[in-house]
């Protein structure tokens, strides 16, 4: 499981999906997050998410 911060409220949010969209600058990775307050966001994955195998 990968966690990040909710862009809306700053709470902990789970990364539920991850996908790549084409852009003029090349493929851009996006992530879909779902926070503890039930906010859904699709944002750019600007930096490699902390991806722990455990
Ligand atoms: Zn939120």
Short mmCIF file of C-alpha atoms and ligand atoms in Angstrom, two decimals:
data_model
loop_
_atom_site.label_atom_id
_atom_site.label_comp_id
_atom_site.label_asym_id
_atom_site.label_seq_id
_atom_site.Cartn_x
_atom_site.Cartn_y
_atom_site.Cartn_z
CA UNK A 1 0.00 0.00 0.00
CA UNK A 2 1.16 3.48 -0.81
CA UNK A 3 0.15 6.55 1.14
CA UNK A 4 0.43 10.22 0.38
CA UNK A 5 -1.12 13.48 1.58
CA UNK A 6 -4.60 14.57 0.52
CA UNK A 7 -4.34 17.72 -1.65
CA UNK A 8 -7.64 18.93 -0.22
CA UNK A 9 -7.31 18.55 3.53
CA UNK A 10 -3.79 17.36 4.16
CA UNK A 11 -4.88 14.13 5.79
CA UNK A 12 -3.34 10.78 5.04
CA UNK A 13 -4.56 9.43 1.73
CA UNK A 14 -4.17 6.08 0.06
CA UNK A 15 -2.91 5.88 -3.51
CA UNK A 16 -5.60 3.72 -5.09
CA UNK A 17 -4.56 4.01 -8.71
CA UNK A 18 -1.58 5.00 -10.75
CA UNK A 19 -1.51 5.58 -14.47
CA UNK A 20 0.44 7.37 -17.17
CA UNK A 21 -1.00 9.90 -19.59
CA UNK A 22 0.80 11.21 -22.67
CA UNK A 23 1.73 14.89 -22.78
CA UNK A 24 3.82 17.17 -24.94
CA UNK A 25 6.72 16.63 -22.58
CA UNK A 26 6.33 12.87 -22.67
CA UNK A 27 4.45 10.44 -20.49
CA UNK A 28 3.30 11.91 -17.18
CA UNK A 29 2.45 9.71 -14.25
CA UNK A 30 -0.74 10.46 -12.35
CA UNK A 31 -2.05 9.03 -9.11
CA UNK A 32 -5.58 8.74 -7.77
CA UNK A 33 -5.89 9.22 -4.03
CA UNK A 34 -8.62 8.55 -1.51
CA UNK A 35 -8.22 10.18 1.88
CA UNK A 36 -9.68 9.33 5.25
CA UNK A 37 -12.28 12.09 4.77
CA UNK A 38 -13.45 10.44 1.53
CA UNK A 39 -11.97 13.00 -0.80
CA UNK A 40 -10.98 11.68 -4.21
CA UNK A 41 -8.26 13.40 -6.18
CA UNK A 42 -6.34 12.70 -9.33
CA UNK A 43 -3.02 14.48 -9.24
CA UNK A 44 0.34 14.41 -10.90
CA UNK A 45 2.82 12.06 -9.33
CA UNK A 46 5.54 14.69 -9.28
CA UNK A 47 7.92 12.71 -7.18
CA UNK A 48 8.31 9.00 -6.72
CA UNK A 49 5.86 7.97 -4.05
CA UNK A 50 7.19 6.14 -1.07
CA UNK A 51 6.55 2.62 -2.20
CA UNK A 52 7.28 0.16 0.52
CA UNK A 53 6.99 -3.50 -0.22
CA UNK A 54 5.58 -4.20 3.18
ZN1 LIG B 1 -9.02 14.91 2.10
#
